[in-house]
Coordinates of C-alpha atoms in Angstrom, one line a residue:
M1051 CA 24.1 -20.1 3.0
A1052 CA 21.9 -17.6 4.8
D1053 CA 20.3 -18.7 8.1
V1054 CA 16.6 -18.6 7.5
H1055 CA 15.5 -19.2 11.1
P1056 CA 14.2 -15.9 12.6
E1057 CA 15.5 -16.8 16.1
H1058 CA 19.0 -16.6 14.7
A1059 CA 18.6 -13.3 12.9
Q1060 CA 20.6 -10.4 14.0
L1061 CA 20.8 -6.7 13.1
Q1062 CA 23.4 -6.2 10.4
A1063 CA 25.7 -3.2 10.7
D1064 CA 25.8 -2.8 6.9
R1065 CA 22.1 -2.3 6.7
I1066 CA 20.0 0.8 7.5
Y1067 CA 16.6 -0.4 8.6
L1068 CA 13.6 1.7 7.6
G1069 CA 10.7 -0.4 8.7
W1070 CA 8.9 -3.7 8.1
Q1071 CA 7.1 -5.0 5.1
Y1072 CA 3.8 -6.9 5.5
I1073 CA 3.7 -9.9 3.2
L1074 CA 1.6 -13.1 3.3
L1075 CA 3.1 -15.8 1.1
H1076 CA 0.3 -18.1 2.0
P1077 CA -3.2 -16.7 1.9
D1078 CA -5.8 -17.7 4.5
P1079 CA -7.3 -21.0 3.3
G1080 CA -10.7 -20.1 4.8
P1081 CA -13.0 -22.6 6.7
P1082 CA -12.3 -26.3 6.4
P1083 CA -14.1 -28.2 3.6
K1084 CA -17.5 -29.5 4.5
R1085 CA -17.9 -33.2 5.0
P1086 CA -20.3 -34.8 2.5
S1087 CA -23.4 -36.5 3.9
P1088 CA -25.6 -39.3 2.4
V1089 CA -28.6 -36.9 2.3
E1090 CA -26.8 -34.1 0.3
E1091 CA -24.9 -36.3 -2.1
P1092 CA -27.6 -37.5 -4.6
S1093 CA -29.3 -35.0 -6.8
A1094 CA -33.0 -34.2 -7.0
Q1095 CA -33.5 -36.5 -10.0
E1096 CA -31.9 -39.4 -8.3
Q1097 CA -34.1 -39.3 -5.2
P1098 CA -35.3 -42.9 -4.3
D1099 CA -39.0 -43.9 -4.6
P1100 CA -41.1 -44.5 -1.4
A1101 CA -41.0 -47.8 0.5
T1102 CA -41.6 -51.1 -1.3
S1103 CA -45.0 -51.6 0.5
D1104 CA -46.2 -48.3 -0.8
L1105 CA -45.1 -49.1 -4.2
L1106 CA -46.8 -52.5 -4.1
R1107 CA -50.0 -50.8 -2.8
R1108 CA -50.0 -48.3 -5.6
E1109 CA -49.3 -50.9 -8.2
R1110 CA -52.1 -53.1 -6.9
Q1111 CA -54.5 -50.2 -6.9
L1112 CA -53.6 -49.5 -10.5
E1113 CA -53.9 -53.1 -11.5
D1114 CA -57.3 -53.4 -9.7
M1115 CA -58.5 -50.4 -11.6
L1116 CA -57.3 -51.9 -14.9
N1117 CA -58.7 -55.4 -14.2
R1118 CA -62.1 -54.3 -12.8
P1119 CA -63.9 -55.2 -16.1
V1120 CA -62.3 -58.6 -16.2
R1121 CA -63.4 -59.3 -12.6
H1122 CA -66.9 -58.3 -13.5
V1123 CA -66.9 -60.6 -16.6
R1124 CA -65.6 -63.5 -14.5
M1125 CA -68.2 -62.9 -11.8
A1126 CA -70.9 -62.8 -14.5
M1127 CA -69.7 -66.1 -15.8
L1128 CA -69.8 -67.7 -12.4
V1129 CA -73.3 -66.4 -11.8
L1130 CA -74.3 -67.8 -15.2
S1131 CA -72.9 -71.2 -14.4
V1132 CA -74.9 -71.3 -11.2
L1133 CA -78.1 -70.3 -13.0
I1134 CA -77.4 -73.0 -15.7
V1135 CA -76.9 -75.7 -13.0
G1136 CA -80.1 -74.5 -11.2
A1137 CA -82.1 -74.7 -14.4
A1138 CA -80.8 -78.1 -15.2
L1139 CA -81.7 -79.4 -11.7
T1140 CA -85.2 -78.0 -11.9
G1141 CA -85.7 -79.5 -15.4
Y1142 CA -86.1 -76.3 -17.2
L1143 CA -82.9 -77.0 -19.2
A1144 CA -81.6 -80.2 -20.7
W1145 CA -78.4 -81.4 -19.2
S1146 CA -76.7 -81.5 -22.6
F1147 CA -77.3 -77.9 -23.1
A1148 CA -76.4 -77.2 -19.5
V1149 CA -73.1 -79.0 -19.9
L1150 CA -72.3 -76.9 -23.0
G1151 CA -73.3 -73.7 -21.1
L1152 CA -71.2 -74.7 -18.1
I1153 CA -68.2 -75.4 -20.4
A1154 CA -68.5 -72.0 -22.1
A1155 CA -69.1 -70.0 -18.9
G1156 CA -66.3 -71.9 -17.1
G1157 CA -63.9 -71.3 -20.0
V1158 CA -64.6 -67.6 -20.0
A1159 CA -64.2 -67.5 -16.2
G1160 CA -60.9 -69.4 -16.4
I1161 CA -59.6 -67.0 -19.1
C1162 CA -60.5 -64.0 -16.8
S1163 CA -58.9 -65.7 -13.8
Y1164 CA -55.7 -66.3 -15.8
A1165 CA -55.7 -62.7 -16.9
L1166 CA -56.0 -61.6 -13.3
F1167 CA -53.2 -63.9 -12.3
Q1168 CA -51.0 -62.6 -15.0
G1169 CA -51.7 -59.0 -13.9
D1170 CA -50.9 -59.8 -10.3
R1171 CA -47.7 -61.5 -11.4
A1172 CA -46.8 -58.4 -13.5
V1173 CA -47.3 -56.2 -10.5
R1174 CA -44.9 -58.4 -8.4
Y1175 CA -42.4 -58.3 -11.2
R1176 CA -42.5 -54.5 -11.5
V1177 CA -42.1 -54.2 -7.8
M1178 CA -39.1 -56.5 -7.8
E1179 CA -37.6 -54.7 -10.7
Q1180 CA -38.0 -51.3 -8.9
Q1181 CA -36.5 -52.8 -5.8
A1182 CA -33.5 -54.0 -7.9
R1183 CA -33.1 -50.5 -9.4
D1184 CA -33.3 -48.9 -6.0
E1185 CA -30.6 -51.3 -4.7
R1186 CA -28.3 -50.5 -7.6
R1187 CA -28.9 -46.8 -7.0
R1188 CA -28.1 -47.2 -3.4
Q1189 CA -24.9 -49.1 -4.2
E1190 CA -23.9 -46.4 -6.6
R1191 CA -24.6 -43.7 -4.0
D1192 CA -22.6 -45.5 -1.5
K1193 CA -19.7 -45.7 -3.9
E1194 CA -20.0 -42.1 -4.8
L1195 CA -20.3 -41.2 -1.1
F1196 CA -17.1 -43.2 -0.3
R1197 CA -15.3 -41.5 -3.1
A1198 CA -16.5 -38.1 -2.0
Q1199 CA -15.4 -38.9 1.6
E1200 CA -11.9 -39.9 0.3
E1201 CA -11.7 -36.7 -1.7
H1202 CA -12.9 -34.8 1.4
A1203 CA -10.2 -36.4 3.5
Q1204 CA -7.5 -35.5 0.9
R1205 CA -8.9 -31.9 0.7
Y1206 CA -9.0 -31.7 4.5
R1207 CA -5.3 -32.8 4.8
E1208 CA -4.4 -30.2 2.2
W1209 CA -6.4 -27.6 4.0
Q1210 CA -4.7 -28.5 7.3
E1211 CA -1.2 -28.2 5.7
S1212 CA -2.2 -24.8 4.2
K1213 CA -3.7 -23.6 7.5
E1214 CA -0.5 -24.7 9.3
R1215 CA 1.7 -22.9 6.8
H1216 CA -0.6 -19.8 7.0
D1217 CA -0.6 -19.8 10.8
K1218 CA 3.2 -20.3 11.2
Q1219 CA 4.4 -18.1 8.4
L1220 CA 6.2 -14.8 9.0
T1221 CA 4.2 -11.7 8.3
W1222 CA 6.7 -8.8 8.8
Y1223 CA 10.0 -8.7 6.9
A1224 CA 12.6 -6.0 7.4
V1225 CA 12.9 -3.2 4.8
S1226 CA 16.5 -1.9 4.7
V1227 CA 18.9 -0.3 2.3
P1228 CA 22.6 -1.2 2.1
D1229 CA 25.2 1.1 3.6
E1230 CA 26.6 1.6 0.1
I1231 CA 24.2 4.5 -0.3
D1232 CA 25.3 7.9 0.8
R1233 CA 22.0 9.4 2.0
I1234 CA 18.4 8.8 2.8
D1235 CA 15.9 11.6 1.8
V1236 CA 12.6 11.4 3.6
A1237 CA 9.8 13.5 2.0
G1238 CA 6.6 14.3 3.7
G1239 CA 5.4 12.9 7.0
T1240 CA 3.9 14.1 10.3
L1241 CA 5.8 14.6 13.5
P1242 CA 4.6 11.3 15.0
G1243 CA 5.6 9.5 11.8
W1244 CA 9.1 11.1 11.9
S1245 CA 9.3 10.1 15.6
A1246 CA 8.7 6.4 14.6
L1247 CA 11.2 6.5 11.7
I1248 CA 14.0 8.2 13.7
T1249 CA 13.5 6.0 16.7
L1250 CA 13.8 2.9 14.4
I1251 CA 16.8 4.2 12.5
G1252 CA 18.5 5.5 15.6
A1253 CA 17.9 2.3 17.7
T1254 CA 19.2 0.0 15.0
R1255 CA 22.3 2.1 14.4
L1256 CA 23.1 2.4 18.1
Y1257 CA 22.6 -1.3 18.6
S1258 CA 25.0 -2.0 15.7
G1259 CA 27.7 -0.2 17.6
G1260 CA 27.4 3.1 15.7
H1261 CA 27.1 6.8 16.8
L1262 CA 24.2 9.1 16.1
T1263 CA 23.8 12.8 16.0
V1264 CA 20.3 14.3 15.6
L1265 CA 19.7 17.9 14.6
D1266 CA 16.0 18.5 15.3
L1267 CA 14.8 21.6 13.5
S1268 CA 11.2 20.5 13.6
E1269 CA 10.5 21.9 17.1
G1270 CA 8.4 18.8 17.7
A1271 CA 10.7 16.6 20.1
I1272 CA 10.6 13.8 17.6
A1273 CA 13.7 12.1 19.1
K1274 CA 12.2 11.9 22.6
D1275 CA 11.4 8.2 22.3
L1276 CA 14.8 7.5 21.0
I1277 CA 16.4 9.3 23.9
E1278 CA 14.3 7.3 26.4
L1279 CA 15.1 4.1 24.5
A1280 CA 18.9 4.8 24.6
R1281 CA 18.7 5.6 28.3
K1282 CA 16.9 2.3 29.0
G1283 CA 19.6 0.5 27.1
G1284 CA 22.3 1.9 29.3
D1285 CA 23.5 4.9 27.3
D1286 CA 23.7 8.5 28.6
P1287 CA 22.6 10.6 25.6
L1288 CA 23.5 14.3 25.5
V1289 CA 20.7 16.7 24.7
W1290 CA 21.1 20.4 24.0
V1291 CA 18.0 22.6 23.9
L1292 CA 18.9 25.8 22.1
P1293 CA 19.1 28.7 22.8
V1294 CA 19.0 27.8 26.6
D1295 CA 22.0 25.5 26.2
L1296 CA 23.9 27.7 23.8
P1297 CA 26.5 28.7 26.4
R1298 CA 27.3 25.0 26.9
L1299 CA 27.5 24.2 23.2
D1300 CA 31.2 24.0 22.2
L1301 CA 30.5 22.9 18.6
G1302 CA 32.9 24.7 16.3
A1303 CA 35.3 25.8 19.0
T1304 CA 38.2 24.0 17.4
L1305 CA 37.6 25.2 13.9
K1306 CA 40.3 27.2 12.2
P1307 CA 39.7 30.9 11.5
E1308 CA 39.0 30.3 7.8
A1309 CA 36.4 27.7 8.5
F1310 CA 34.9 29.7 11.4
A1311 CA 34.5 32.7 9.1
D1312 CA 32.8 30.5 6.5
V1313 CA 30.4 29.2 9.2
L1314 CA 29.5 32.7 10.4
A1315 CA 29.0 33.9 6.8
H1316 CA 26.5 31.2 6.1
V1317 CA 24.7 31.9 9.4
V1318 CA 24.2 35.5 8.4
S1319 CA 22.8 34.4 5.0
V1320 CA 19.8 32.9 6.7
S1321 CA 17.9 36.1 6.6
E1322 CA 18.9 36.9 3.0
E1323 CA 17.6 34.1 0.8
H1324 CA 18.6 35.6 -2.5
R1325 CA 22.2 36.3 -1.5
T1326 CA 24.6 34.9 -4.1
T1327 CA 28.0 33.2 -3.8
R1328 CA 29.6 36.6 -4.4
D1329 CA 27.8 38.1 -1.5
L1330 CA 28.8 35.2 0.7
S1331 CA 32.4 35.6 -0.4
F1332 CA 32.3 39.3 0.6
D1333 CA 31.0 38.6 4.0
N1334 CA 33.5 35.7 4.4
A1335 CA 36.4 38.1 3.5
I1336 CA 35.2 40.6 6.2
L1337 CA 35.0 37.9 8.8
E1338 CA 38.3 36.4 7.9
R1339 CA 40.1 39.7 8.3
V1340 CA 38.4 40.3 11.6
L1341 CA 39.4 36.9 12.9
E1342 CA 42.9 37.4 11.7
V1343 CA 43.0 40.5 14.0
L1344 CA 41.5 38.6 16.9
G1345 CA 43.8 35.6 16.6
E1346 CA 43.2 31.9 17.4
N1347 CA 40.2 30.7 19.4
A1348 CA 38.2 33.9 19.0
T1349 CA 34.7 33.8 20.5
I1350 CA 31.5 35.0 18.9
R1351 CA 31.3 37.8 21.5
Q1352 CA 34.8 39.0 20.4
V1353 CA 33.7 38.8 16.7
T1354 CA 30.6 40.9 17.3
A1355 CA 32.6 43.4 19.3
A1356 CA 35.1 43.7 16.4
L1357 CA 32.2 44.1 14.0
R1358 CA 30.7 46.9 16.1
A1359 CA 34.0 48.7 16.0
L1360 CA 34.3 48.2 12.3
A1361 CA 30.7 49.4 11.7
Q1362 CA 31.2 52.3 14.2
V1363 CA 28.2 51.2 16.2
G1364 CA 28.1 52.1 19.9
D1365 CA 31.1 53.0 22.2
P1366 CA 34.1 50.7 21.7
R1367 CA 35.3 51.6 25.2
D1368 CA 32.6 49.4 26.6
D1369 CA 34.0 46.4 24.8
L1370 CA 37.5 47.4 25.9
R1371 CA 36.3 47.5 29.5
F1372 CA 34.8 44.0 29.3
G1373 CA 38.0 42.7 27.7
L1374 CA 36.3 41.6 24.4
I1375 CA 38.9 43.4 22.3
T1376 CA 42.2 45.2 23.1
A1377 CA 43.3 48.6 22.2
T1378 CA 45.7 47.2 19.7
Q1379 CA 43.0 45.1 18.1
L1380 CA 40.7 48.2 18.0
E1381 CA 43.4 50.2 16.2
R1382 CA 44.0 47.4 13.6
I1383 CA 40.3 47.0 12.9
G1384 CA 40.1 50.7 12.1
T1385 CA 42.7 50.3 9.4
L1386 CA 41.5 47.0 7.9
F1387 CA 39.7 48.7 4.9
G1388 CA 40.3 51.9 3.0
R1389 CA 38.2 55.0 3.1
G1390 CA 35.6 56.3 0.7
V1391 CA 32.7 54.6 -1.0
S1392 CA 34.0 51.1 -0.2
D1393 CA 34.3 52.1 3.4
R1394 CA 30.5 52.7 3.5
V1395 CA 29.8 49.3 2.0
V1396 CA 32.0 47.6 4.6
I1397 CA 30.3 49.5 7.4
E1398 CA 26.9 48.5 6.2
R1399 CA 27.8 44.8 5.9
A1400 CA 29.6 44.8 9.2
W1401 CA 26.5 46.3 10.8
A1402 CA 24.4 43.6 9.2
L1403 CA 26.8 40.8 10.3
E1404 CA 26.9 42.1 13.9
S1405 CA 23.0 42.3 14.1
Q1406 CA 22.7 38.6 13.0
L1407 CA 25.6 37.2 15.0
R1408 CA 24.5 38.7 18.2
K1409 CA 22.1 35.8 18.6
L1410 CA 25.1 33.5 19.0
E1411 CA 27.1 35.6 21.4
S1412 CA 26.6 33.2 24.3
L1413 CA 27.9 30.3 22.3
G1414 CA 30.4 28.3 24.3
T1415 CA 30.8 30.8 27.1
E1416 CA 30.1 28.1 29.7
A1417 CA 31.4 25.1 28.0
V1418 CA 31.9 22.0 30.2
R1419 CA 33.8 18.8 29.7
L1420 CA 31.2 16.3 28.5
P1421 CA 31.4 12.5 28.9
P1422 CA 31.5 10.4 25.7
A1423 CA 28.0 9.6 24.3
R1424 CA 26.9 7.7 21.3
L1425 CA 23.7 9.7 21.0
R1426 CA 23.7 13.4 20.7
V1427 CA 20.6 15.5 20.1
V1428 CA 20.6 19.2 19.3
S1429 CA 17.1 20.7 19.3
M1430 CA 15.4 24.0 19.0
D1431 CA 13.1 25.4 21.7
R1432 CA 9.8 26.4 20.0
Q1433 CA 9.5 29.4 22.2
A1434 CA 12.7 30.9 20.9
G1435 CA 11.3 32.3 17.7
V1436 CA 11.3 31.0 14.1
F1437 CA 14.1 33.2 12.8
G1438 CA 16.3 32.6 15.8
N1439 CA 15.9 28.9 15.5
R1440 CA 16.9 29.1 11.8
V1441 CA 20.0 30.9 12.7
L1442 CA 20.9 28.3 15.3
G1443 CA 20.1 25.4 13.0
T1444 CA 22.2 26.9 10.2
Y1445 CA 25.1 27.4 12.6
V1446 CA 25.0 23.8 13.9
A1447 CA 24.7 22.3 10.4
T1448 CA 27.5 24.4 8.9
A1449 CA 29.8 23.7 11.9
L1450 CA 29.1 20.0 11.6
T1451 CA 30.0 20.2 7.9
H1452 CA 33.4 21.7 8.6
I1453 CA 34.1 19.2 11.3
L1454 CA 33.3 16.4 8.9
R1455 CA 35.5 18.0 6.2
Q1456 CA 38.4 18.0 8.6
S1457 CA 37.9 14.4 9.8
P1458 CA 39.4 11.4 8.1
A1459 CA 37.1 9.1 6.2
S1460 CA 35.6 6.3 8.4
D1461 CA 36.6 2.7 7.8
R1462 CA 33.0 1.7 8.2
P1463 CA 30.2 3.5 6.3
W1464 CA 27.4 4.8 8.4
Y1465 CA 29.4 4.2 11.6
H1466 CA 28.5 7.8 12.5
T1467 CA 25.0 8.8 11.3
I1468 CA 23.6 12.4 11.2
I1469 CA 19.8 12.9 11.1
V1470 CA 18.5 16.4 10.2
A1471 CA 14.8 16.7 10.9
G1472 CA 13.1 19.6 9.1
A1473 CA 16.0 20.1 6.6
E1474 CA 13.8 22.3 4.4
K1475 CA 14.6 25.1 6.8
L1476 CA 18.2 25.1 5.7
R1477 CA 19.5 26.9 2.6
G1478 CA 20.2 24.8 -0.5
D1479 CA 24.0 25.6 -0.4
V1480 CA 24.1 24.6 3.3
L1481 CA 22.5 21.2 2.4
D1482 CA 24.8 20.7 -0.6
R1483 CA 27.9 21.2 1.5
L1484 CA 26.6 18.9 4.3
M1485 CA 25.8 16.2 1.7
D1486 CA 29.3 16.4 0.2
A1487 CA 31.0 16.4 3.6
C1488 CA 29.1 13.3 4.7
E1489 CA 29.8 11.5 1.4
T1490 CA 33.5 12.1 1.5
S1491 CA 33.8 11.2 5.2
R1492 CA 31.5 8.1 4.7
T1493 CA 29.1 9.5 7.3
G1494 CA 25.5 8.4 7.0
L1495 CA 23.0 11.2 6.4
V1496 CA 19.2 11.2 6.8
L1497 CA 17.3 14.3 5.8
T1498 CA 13.6 14.7 6.5
Y1499 CA 11.5 17.4 4.7
R1500 CA 8.0 18.4 5.6
S1501 CA 7.3 19.8 2.2
L1502 CA 8.7 19.5 -1.3
T1503 CA 9.8 23.1 -1.9
P1504 CA 11.7 23.9 -5.2
T1505 CA 15.0 23.7 -3.2
V1506 CA 14.1 20.2 -1.9
R1507 CA 12.9 18.9 -5.3
E1508 CA 16.3 19.8 -6.9
R1509 CA 18.1 17.7 -4.3
L1510 CA 15.6 14.8 -3.7
G1511 CA 17.4 11.6 -4.5
R1512 CA 20.4 13.3 -6.0
G1513 CA 23.5 11.2 -6.1
H1514 CA 23.5 7.7 -4.6
A1515 CA 20.6 8.2 -2.3
A1516 CA 17.5 6.3 -1.3
V1517 CA 14.2 8.2 -1.1
A1518 CA 11.4 7.5 1.3
F1519 CA 7.9 9.1 1.0
M1520 CA 5.6 9.5 4.0
R1521 CA 2.2 11.1 4.1
L1522 CA 2.0 14.2 1.8
G1523 CA -1.0 16.4 2.7
N1524 CA -0.3 18.9 -0.1
A1525 CA -1.8 17.9 -3.4
E1526 CA 1.1 19.2 -5.5
D1527 CA 3.6 17.5 -3.3
A1528 CA 1.7 14.2 -3.6
R1529 CA 1.6 14.6 -7.4
V1530 CA 5.4 15.1 -7.5
A1531 CA 5.9 12.1 -5.2
S1532 CA 3.6 9.8 -7.2
E1533 CA 5.5 10.7 -10.4
H1534 CA 8.8 10.0 -8.7
V1535 CA 7.7 6.6 -7.5
G1536 CA 5.6 5.6 -10.5
T1537 CA 1.8 5.2 -10.4
E1538 CA 2.0 1.7 -11.9
H1539 CA 3.2 0.2 -8.6
R1540 CA 0.6 -1.7 -6.5
L1541 CA 1.5 -1.8 -2.8
E1542 CA 0.0 -3.8 0.1
L1543 CA -1.0 -2.0 3.3
A1544 CA -1.6 -3.9 6.5
Q1545 CA -4.8 -3.1 8.5
L1546 CA -2.7 -3.0 11.7
T1547 CA -0.7 -0.1 10.3
E1548 CA -3.9 1.9 9.9
T1549 CA -5.3 0.8 13.3
I1550 CA -2.2 1.9 15.3
S1551 CA -1.9 5.2 13.3
E1552 CA -5.5 6.1 14.2
S1553 CA -5.1 5.3 17.9
L1554 CA -1.8 7.0 18.6
P1555 CA -2.0 10.4 20.2
G1556 CA 0.1 13.3 19.0
L1557 CA 3.5 14.3 20.4
D1558 CA 3.4 16.3 23.5
G1559 CA 6.0 18.0 25.7
G1560 CA 9.5 18.8 24.6
Y1561 CA 13.1 17.8 25.3
T1562 CA 14.7 17.9 28.7
S1563 CA 18.3 19.2 28.5
T1564 CA 20.9 16.8 29.9
I1565 CA 23.9 19.2 29.7
A1566 CA 23.0 21.0 33.0
Q1567 CA 22.8 17.6 34.6
V1568 CA 26.2 16.7 33.3
E1569 CA 27.6 19.9 34.7
D1570 CA 26.1 19.4 38.1
G1571 CA 27.1 15.8 38.2
A1572 CA 23.5 14.8 38.5
Q1573 CA 23.2 12.5 35.5
A1574 CA 22.8 9.0 36.8
H1575 CA 23.6 5.9 34.9
D1576 CA 20.8 3.4 35.1
E1577 CA 22.2 -0.2 35.3
H1578 CA 19.8 -2.1 33.1
S1579 CA 19.9 -5.4 31.5
P1580 CA 19.7 -4.4 27.8
D1581 CA 16.7 -5.9 26.0
L1582 CA 15.7 -3.8 22.9
K1583 CA 12.3 -5.5 22.6
G1584 CA 11.4 -4.9 26.2
D1585 CA 12.8 -1.4 26.1
I1586 CA 10.7 -0.5 23.1
T1587 CA 7.6 -1.7 24.9
E1588 CA 8.4 0.1 28.1
S1589 CA 10.0 3.4 27.0
T1590 CA 8.3 4.3 23.7
E1591 CA 4.7 5.4 23.0
W1592 CA 4.8 3.1 20.0
G1593 CA 5.5 0.1 22.2
R1594 CA 2.9 1.0 24.8
T1595 CA 0.3 1.4 22.1
A1596 CA 1.1 -1.9 20.3
D1597 CA 1.2 -3.7 23.7
K1598 CA -2.6 -3.0 24.0
I1599 CA -3.2 -4.9 20.7
S1600 CA -4.3 -8.5 21.1
E1601 CA -2.0 -11.4 20.2
K1602 CA -4.2 -12.5 17.4
E1603 CA -4.2 -9.0 15.8
R1604 CA -0.4 -8.9 16.0
V1605 CA 0.1 -12.3 14.3
L1606 CA -2.4 -12.1 11.4
Q1607 CA -4.2 -9.2 10.0
R1608 CA -6.1 -8.3 6.8
S1609 CA -4.6 -6.0 4.2
R1610 CA -5.5 -4.0 1.2
E1611 CA -3.8 -3.0 -2.0
F1612 CA -3.5 0.5 -3.5
L1613 CA -1.9 2.2 -6.4
V1614 CA 0.7 4.9 -5.9
E1615 CA -1.6 7.8 -6.8
P1616 CA -1.6 11.3 -5.3
H1617 CA -4.8 10.9 -3.3
Q1618 CA -3.5 7.7 -1.8
L1619 CA -0.3 9.4 -0.7
Q1620 CA -2.3 12.1 1.0
Q1621 CA -4.1 9.4 3.0
L1622 CA -1.1 7.3 4.0
P1623 CA -1.1 6.1 7.7
T1624 CA 1.2 7.9 10.0
T1625 CA 4.0 5.3 10.0
S1626 CA 3.8 4.2 6.4
V1627 CA 6.9 4.7 4.3
I1628 CA 7.3 4.1 0.6
V1629 CA 11.0 3.3 0.1
T1630 CA 12.6 3.6 -3.4
D1631 CA 16.3 2.7 -4.0
A1632 CA 18.4 1.4 -6.9
T1633 CA 20.1 -2.0 -6.9
A1634 CA 22.0 -4.0 -9.4
Q1635 CA 18.8 -5.8 -10.3
G1636 CA 16.9 -2.6 -10.8
R1637 CA 14.9 -0.1 -8.9
R1638 CA 12.9 -1.3 -5.9
V1639 CA 9.7 0.2 -4.6
R1640 CA 8.6 -1.1 -1.2
L1641 CA 5.9 -0.1 1.4
A1642 CA 7.2 -0.3 4.9
D1643 CA 5.8 0.4 8.4
A1644 CA 8.3 2.4 10.4
N1645 CA 6.6 1.6 13.7
P1646 CA 9.5 0.3 15.9
A1647 CA 7.1 -1.8 18.1
I1648 CA 6.7 -4.2 15.2
L1649 CA 10.0 -5.6 16.2
T1650 CA 8.3 -7.1 19.3
F1651 CA 5.7 -9.0 17.3
P1652 CA 6.0 -12.8 17.2
K1653 CA 6.0 -13.1 13.4
T1654 CA 8.6 -10.4 12.7
T1655 CA 12.0 -11.3 11.2
L1656 CA 15.1 -9.2 10.8
G1657 CA 15.7 -10.7 7.4
E1658 CA 14.5 -9.2 4.2
F1659 CA 11.8 -10.9 2.2
E1660 CA 13.9 -11.9 -0.8
E1661 CA 16.7 -13.2 1.4
V1662 CA 14.4 -15.4 3.5
K1663 CA 12.7 -16.7 0.4
D1664 CA 15.9 -17.5 -1.4
A1665 CA 17.5 -19.1 1.6
V1666 CA 14.5 -21.4 2.2
L1667 CA 14.4 -22.5 -1.4
A1668 CA 18.1 -23.2 -1.4
L1669 CA 17.7 -25.2 1.7
D1670 CA 14.8 -27.2 0.5
P1671 CA 13.6 -26.7 -3.1
R1672 CA 10.4 -28.7 -2.3
A1673 CA 9.5 -26.0 0.3
G1674 CA 8.2 -23.7 -2.5
G1675 CA 4.5 -23.4 -3.2
A1676 CA 2.7 -23.6 -6.5
D1677 CA 4.5 -20.5 -7.7
G1678 CA 7.8 -21.5 -6.2
E1679 CA 7.2 -19.5 -3.1
P1680 CA 8.6 -20.9 0.1
P1681 CA 6.7 -21.2 3.3
P1682 CA 8.2 -18.7 5.7
N1683 CA 8.8 -21.5 8.2
L1684 CA 8.5 -21.2 11.9
G1685 CA 8.1 -17.7 13.2
P1686 CA 9.4 -17.4 16.7
P1687 CA 9.8 -13.7 17.8
P1688 CA 13.0 -11.8 17.1
P1689 CA 15.9 -12.4 19.5
R1690 CA 16.7 -10.6 22.6
L1691 CA 18.8 -7.7 21.4
D1692 CA 21.8 -6.6 23.4
W1693 CA 22.0 -2.8 23.2
R1694 CA 25.6 -2.7 24.4
K1695 CA 26.8 -5.2 21.7
G1696 CA 29.4 -3.5 19.5
R1697 CA 29.9 -0.5 21.8
Q1698 CA 33.3 0.8 21.7

């Protein structure tokens, strides 16, 4: 069973890490539920009447108003009774009539008094009835309030659980592809974006115990952070800056004459984009015959001297005096081909070959014994000229191809990884041969293309390869990429990715050659306790930029969704990578952030999302949410990574 705890996670050698995917399994529950209050609970229709005294006063006023005629009648009857008694006493009225009058007036007054008593009693009854209704309402409100408070307590407990899951969940999951694939094609992107991706791929491959070769044709020093990171981790990377370091570059020195001729023929083809395989074969035949005359371990300077003699350019006695060719070799070169029309064709091609190969004459003339290094970077100086750099890049790529073809297949895929940045500058046939050589030797290959030229489109994703798309500024390139990925996919983009991309400055400076330091014995080895997290923060621009972000922003951020449409691909943040690869379950499309500094965040895991989810569910099926999604429990930061682990 997989270990789901992030603190136990380790980089896996059989994975190629391309970034981190931002996923929130548990959304933010928002503010806590509001506690119900007695004032807010009853509705407007259920508002209680005023106090009982006010009610009694109003009822009495109403009753007095209704009983006012009765009181007047009773008062009149009382006055009449007094008058009757007075008249009887004074003799004006006989007592018999007076008694009858008193009885009649008293009866009427009694009836009025009884009516008034009944009215007062009715008022008190209505007041008591209203008080009883108010009491019942109050009891019902108290019951409803109690139930509401119980429901609030339950909701608050549920909110606390949701808030705890939300706060403790992992937010960044590793995005990787298995080492079963042969190649990774990266389409689009900016120089800072390439720097982030190459730093991430290179650091994880080196930490896994592998070896890495970077051929930087971008002229943008995109592997500069990777070099600093490797040096911080205790490695001594070797860096060639061509053409300055061309005399110290011994790549291809051990090739057989046939392979060396093939390499040089492809170098010459750089300036002739439309040359066919037949033309290359013709050049290859000329070079093979020249190398056959020169013998084993012939240098470029000897080859160009022989080509000048063959093309009848200059005075061959100068080359004889410098020891580039011998008199015997000069004589044999003069008889390599026949005379006549074919002779003129050979002379023209020999002259063209010599003019191109002169740029490589200093190759390996000052070669030194280099110490073993797990990171090698071959770069082009931007001040050397565009065409010259294409010639040098083609030579390095073709020489690497032949070296791989002569090497046995590795027991471990991607143990040696080659990264070619700016691969669109190489001819299609050069790329094809490099792809085939890496596939047969089980060498990992990463190709990055700034634009989707027709040559690139034909090869994008060919064979068993994963494809990664970064920002594509060109509208046509963005359209092609969206069709490749599929516009129906909805991806989630973290706000942090956009924030860091906007705040990061562009790449400045260039590479510093380490070959001269090796020759002079000045390359020092910095004893350093390897800590990949700390090294990323200290030695990379990505780590220093991310270190300025607050802890709260690192842990939880907002995100937005977007569809894979052309205008969205033109606006992707610098480090965003859309990764597509085929698995047994189907084709996957994932959005990753290639920023290597995300590894230092407290809620980042080295496990992939599906693996962590399946492992948590297998460990505790009750851990799943309403949709069967597990809480990504407990997110301590990734472990301290030992750079030297796995080094051979």
